[in-house]
Each structure stands twice: as C-alpha cells, then as structure tokens.
PDB file of C-alpha atoms in Angstrom:
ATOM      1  CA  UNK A 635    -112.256 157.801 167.678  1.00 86.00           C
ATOM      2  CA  UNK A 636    -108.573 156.970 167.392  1.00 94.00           C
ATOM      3  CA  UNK A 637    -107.432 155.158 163.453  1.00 97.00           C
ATOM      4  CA  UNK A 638    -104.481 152.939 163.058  1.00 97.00           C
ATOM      5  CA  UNK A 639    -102.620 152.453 159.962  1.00 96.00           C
ATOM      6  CA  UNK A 640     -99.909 150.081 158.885  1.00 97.00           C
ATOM      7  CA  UNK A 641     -97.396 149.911 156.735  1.00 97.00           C
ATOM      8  CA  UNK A 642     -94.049 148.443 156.092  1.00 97.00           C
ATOM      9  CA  UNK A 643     -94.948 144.871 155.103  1.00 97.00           C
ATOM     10  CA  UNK A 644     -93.871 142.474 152.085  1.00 98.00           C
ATOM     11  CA  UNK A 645     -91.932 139.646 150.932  1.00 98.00           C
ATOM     12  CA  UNK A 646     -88.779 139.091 152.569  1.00 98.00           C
ATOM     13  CA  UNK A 647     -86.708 136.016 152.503  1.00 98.00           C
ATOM     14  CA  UNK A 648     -85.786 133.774 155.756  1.00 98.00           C
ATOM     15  CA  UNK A 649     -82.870 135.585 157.618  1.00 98.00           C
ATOM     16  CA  UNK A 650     -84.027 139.119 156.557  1.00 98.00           C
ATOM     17  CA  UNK A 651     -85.445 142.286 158.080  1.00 98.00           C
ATOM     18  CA  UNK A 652     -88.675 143.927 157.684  1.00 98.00           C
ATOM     19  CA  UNK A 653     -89.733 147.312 160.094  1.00 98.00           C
ATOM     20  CA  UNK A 654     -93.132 147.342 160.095  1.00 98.00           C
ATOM     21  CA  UNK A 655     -94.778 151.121 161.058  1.00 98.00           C
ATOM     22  CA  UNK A 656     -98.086 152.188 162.830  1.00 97.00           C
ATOM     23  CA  UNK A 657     -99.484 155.344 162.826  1.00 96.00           C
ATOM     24  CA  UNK A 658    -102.428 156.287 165.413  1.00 95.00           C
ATOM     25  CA  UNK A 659    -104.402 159.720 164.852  1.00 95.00           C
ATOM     26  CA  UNK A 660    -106.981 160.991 166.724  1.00 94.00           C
ATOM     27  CA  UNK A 661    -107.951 161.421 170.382  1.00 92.00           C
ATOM     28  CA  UNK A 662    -105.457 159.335 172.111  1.00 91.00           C
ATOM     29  CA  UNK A 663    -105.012 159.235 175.513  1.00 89.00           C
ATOM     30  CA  UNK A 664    -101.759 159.374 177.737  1.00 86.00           C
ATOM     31  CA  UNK A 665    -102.287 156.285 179.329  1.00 86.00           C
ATOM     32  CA  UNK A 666    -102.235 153.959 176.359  1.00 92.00           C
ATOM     33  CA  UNK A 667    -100.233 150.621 175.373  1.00 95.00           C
ATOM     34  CA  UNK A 668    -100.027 149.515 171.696  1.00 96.00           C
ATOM     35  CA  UNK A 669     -98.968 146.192 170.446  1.00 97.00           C
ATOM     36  CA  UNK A 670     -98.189 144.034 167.211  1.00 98.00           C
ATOM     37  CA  UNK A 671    -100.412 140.983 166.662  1.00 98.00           C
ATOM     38  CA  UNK A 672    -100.123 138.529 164.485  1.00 98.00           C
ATOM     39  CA  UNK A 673    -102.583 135.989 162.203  1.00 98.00           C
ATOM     40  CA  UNK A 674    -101.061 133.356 160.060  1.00 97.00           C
ATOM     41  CA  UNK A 675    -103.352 131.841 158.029  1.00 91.00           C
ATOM     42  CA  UNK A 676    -105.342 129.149 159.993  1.00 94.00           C
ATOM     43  CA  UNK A 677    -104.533 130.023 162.905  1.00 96.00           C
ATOM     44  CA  UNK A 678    -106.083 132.663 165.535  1.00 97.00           C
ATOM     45  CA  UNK A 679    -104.484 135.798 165.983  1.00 97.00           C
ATOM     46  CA  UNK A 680    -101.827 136.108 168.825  1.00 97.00           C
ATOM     47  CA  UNK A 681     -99.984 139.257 170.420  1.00 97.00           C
ATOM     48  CA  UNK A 682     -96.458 139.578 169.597  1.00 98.00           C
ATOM     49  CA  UNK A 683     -95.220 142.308 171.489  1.00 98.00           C
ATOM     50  CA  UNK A 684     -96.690 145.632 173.174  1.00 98.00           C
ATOM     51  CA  UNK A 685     -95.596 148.661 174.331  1.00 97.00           C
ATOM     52  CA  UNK A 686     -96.776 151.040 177.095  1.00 95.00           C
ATOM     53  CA  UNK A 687     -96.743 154.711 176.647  1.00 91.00           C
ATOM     54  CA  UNK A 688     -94.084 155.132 179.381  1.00 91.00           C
ATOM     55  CA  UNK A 689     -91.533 153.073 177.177  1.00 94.00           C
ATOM     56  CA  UNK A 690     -91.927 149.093 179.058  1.00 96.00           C
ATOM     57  CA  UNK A 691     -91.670 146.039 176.526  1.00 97.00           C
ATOM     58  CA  UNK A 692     -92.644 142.930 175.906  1.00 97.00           C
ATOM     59  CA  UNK A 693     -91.869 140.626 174.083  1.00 97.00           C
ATOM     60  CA  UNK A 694     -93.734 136.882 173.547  1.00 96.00           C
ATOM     61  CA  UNK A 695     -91.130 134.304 173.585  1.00 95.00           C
ATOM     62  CA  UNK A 696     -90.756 133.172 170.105  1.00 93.00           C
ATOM     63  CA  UNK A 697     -89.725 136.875 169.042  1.00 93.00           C
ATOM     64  CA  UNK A 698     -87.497 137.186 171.390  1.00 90.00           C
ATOM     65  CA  UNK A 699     -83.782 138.908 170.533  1.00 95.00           C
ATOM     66  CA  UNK A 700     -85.342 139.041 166.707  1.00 98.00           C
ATOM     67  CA  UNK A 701     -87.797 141.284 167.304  1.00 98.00           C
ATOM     68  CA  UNK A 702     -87.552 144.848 168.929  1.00 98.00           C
ATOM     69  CA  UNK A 703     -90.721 147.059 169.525  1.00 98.00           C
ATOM     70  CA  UNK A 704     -90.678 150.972 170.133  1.00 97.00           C
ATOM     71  CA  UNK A 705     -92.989 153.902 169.625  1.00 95.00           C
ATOM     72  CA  UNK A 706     -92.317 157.603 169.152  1.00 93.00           C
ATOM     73  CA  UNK A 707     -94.984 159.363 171.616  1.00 85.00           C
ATOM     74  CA  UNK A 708     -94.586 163.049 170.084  1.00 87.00           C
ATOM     75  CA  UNK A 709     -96.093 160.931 166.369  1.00 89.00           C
ATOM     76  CA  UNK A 710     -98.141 158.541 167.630  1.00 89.00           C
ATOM     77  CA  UNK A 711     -96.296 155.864 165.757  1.00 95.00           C
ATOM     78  CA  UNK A 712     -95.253 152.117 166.978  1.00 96.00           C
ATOM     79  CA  UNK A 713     -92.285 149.836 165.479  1.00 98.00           C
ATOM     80  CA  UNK A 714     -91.341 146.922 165.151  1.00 98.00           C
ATOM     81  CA  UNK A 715     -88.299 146.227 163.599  1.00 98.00           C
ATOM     82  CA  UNK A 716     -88.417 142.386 162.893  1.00 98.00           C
ATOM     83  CA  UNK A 717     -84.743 140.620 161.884  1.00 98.00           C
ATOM     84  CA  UNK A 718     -83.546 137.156 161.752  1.00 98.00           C
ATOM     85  CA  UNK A 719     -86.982 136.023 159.346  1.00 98.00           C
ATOM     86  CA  UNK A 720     -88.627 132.787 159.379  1.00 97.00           C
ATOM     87  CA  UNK A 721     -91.226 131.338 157.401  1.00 97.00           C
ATOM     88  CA  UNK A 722     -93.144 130.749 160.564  1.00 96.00           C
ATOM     89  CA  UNK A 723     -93.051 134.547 161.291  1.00 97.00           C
ATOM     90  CA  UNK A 724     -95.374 134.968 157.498  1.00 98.00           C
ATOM     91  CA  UNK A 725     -98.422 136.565 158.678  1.00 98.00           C
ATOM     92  CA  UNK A 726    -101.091 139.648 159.039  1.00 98.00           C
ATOM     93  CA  UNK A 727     -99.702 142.013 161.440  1.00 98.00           C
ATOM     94  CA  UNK A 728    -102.242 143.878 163.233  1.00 98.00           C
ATOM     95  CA  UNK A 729    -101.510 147.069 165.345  1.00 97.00           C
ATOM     96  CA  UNK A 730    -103.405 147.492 168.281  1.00 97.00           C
ATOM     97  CA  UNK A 731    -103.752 150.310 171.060  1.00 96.00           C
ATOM     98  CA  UNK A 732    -105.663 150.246 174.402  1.00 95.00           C
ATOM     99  CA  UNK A 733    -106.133 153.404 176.066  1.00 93.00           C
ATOM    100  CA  UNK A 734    -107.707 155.201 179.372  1.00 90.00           C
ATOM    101  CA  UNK A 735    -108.464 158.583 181.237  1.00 85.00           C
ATOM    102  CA  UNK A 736    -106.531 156.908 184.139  1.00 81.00           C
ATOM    103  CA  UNK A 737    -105.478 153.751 185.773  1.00 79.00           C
ATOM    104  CA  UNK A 738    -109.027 152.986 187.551  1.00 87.00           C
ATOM    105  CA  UNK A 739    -110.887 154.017 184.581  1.00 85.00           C
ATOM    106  CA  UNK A 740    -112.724 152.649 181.375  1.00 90.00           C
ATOM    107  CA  UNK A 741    -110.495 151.449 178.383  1.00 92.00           C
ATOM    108  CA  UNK A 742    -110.817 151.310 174.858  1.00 94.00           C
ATOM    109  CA  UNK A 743    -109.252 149.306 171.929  1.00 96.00           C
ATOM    110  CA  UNK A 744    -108.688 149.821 168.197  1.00 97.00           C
ATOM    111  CA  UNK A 745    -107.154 147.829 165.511  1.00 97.00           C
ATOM    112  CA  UNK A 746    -105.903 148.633 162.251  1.00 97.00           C
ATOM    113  CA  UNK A 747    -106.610 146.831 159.299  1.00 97.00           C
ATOM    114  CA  UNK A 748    -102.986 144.665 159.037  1.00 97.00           C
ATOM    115  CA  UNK A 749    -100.127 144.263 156.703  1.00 97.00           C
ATOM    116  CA  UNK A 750     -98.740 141.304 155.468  1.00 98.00           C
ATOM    117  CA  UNK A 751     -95.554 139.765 156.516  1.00 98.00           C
ATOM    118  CA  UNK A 752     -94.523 137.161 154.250  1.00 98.00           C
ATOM    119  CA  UNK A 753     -91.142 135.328 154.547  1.00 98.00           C
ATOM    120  CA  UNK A 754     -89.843 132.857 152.258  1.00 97.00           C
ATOM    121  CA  UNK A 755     -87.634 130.012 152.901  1.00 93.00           C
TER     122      UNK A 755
END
C-alpha cells in the first residue's frame, strides 16, 4: 500500500507562485511515474504534468514555461512549483503515482486526497 499526501496549497493572487509538495510512503517501486492533476470545480479532473522516476517531464500545454515539476527519489516527494497564476489555474490538485515490478508487468495507482489551489484575479 503506498499513501500520498499534499500540501502546499492556498490563496494566491493572479501572477503569483505557489509550490505545491507530495509525499509518497510505503512500498514504492523503482519503476514509478507520479503526476499533478487537477479538478476545477465543474469540470473533470485533468493531468497537469508527470514525472518518471528516471527524471523525464511533461508538461500539458497550458502549464507550459509556468509550471515546473520535479521529484526527489531518495524522499519520495514530487513538486510542482507553479508561477505566473491565473484564475483559471484555481483548483484541487491531486498527486498521483503509477508504479510496477518492471516494464512488462502489472501496475498500480494511488491518489492522494488534493489541496486546493485558489488564485484570485
């Protein structure tokens, strides 16, 4: 069983910076790529950017050059440092990692429970 927690929402105005943090614990494989997702209210909930545990990014295209994703392997932990704000960016961010024993074999998922992003104009 591998647990996610967030932190590092809040209110922000438009322009500003927020760095949101995830912290997995548990079992976690070495084969594993967590991601940011995002739900603004009405709408479904859509990936914003992921990272594999080998370092690649990316990025969806309305968060690009704003947003910048990393992870520190050694705590388990994922970033995403957010700049350049807009109300349209106000949302739950959800962290999510996908792991596996190995390329070819089963994977698994886990969320954590979100924190909210809220930007004012």
């Amino acid at each position: 069983q591998v647990q996610l927690v967030e932190s590092g929402g809040g209110l922000v105005q438009a322009g500003g910076s927020l760095r949101l943090s995830c912290a997995a614990s548990g079992s976690i494989f070495s084969i594993n790529v967590m991601a940011w997702y995002r739900q603004a209210p009405g709408k479904q909930r859509e990936l914003v950017a992921s990272i594999t545990s080998g370092g690649n990014t990316n990025y969806v295209d309305f968060v690009k050059g704003r947003f910048t994703i990393s992870r520190d392997n050694a705590k388990n932990t994922v970033y995403l440092q957010m700049n350049s704000l807009k109300p349209e960016d106000t949302a739950v961010y959800y962290c999510n990692l996908v792991h596996s024993r190995g390329v070819f074999g089963p994977s698994y998922a886990y969320w954590g429970q979100g924190t909210q992003v809220t930007v004012s104009s």
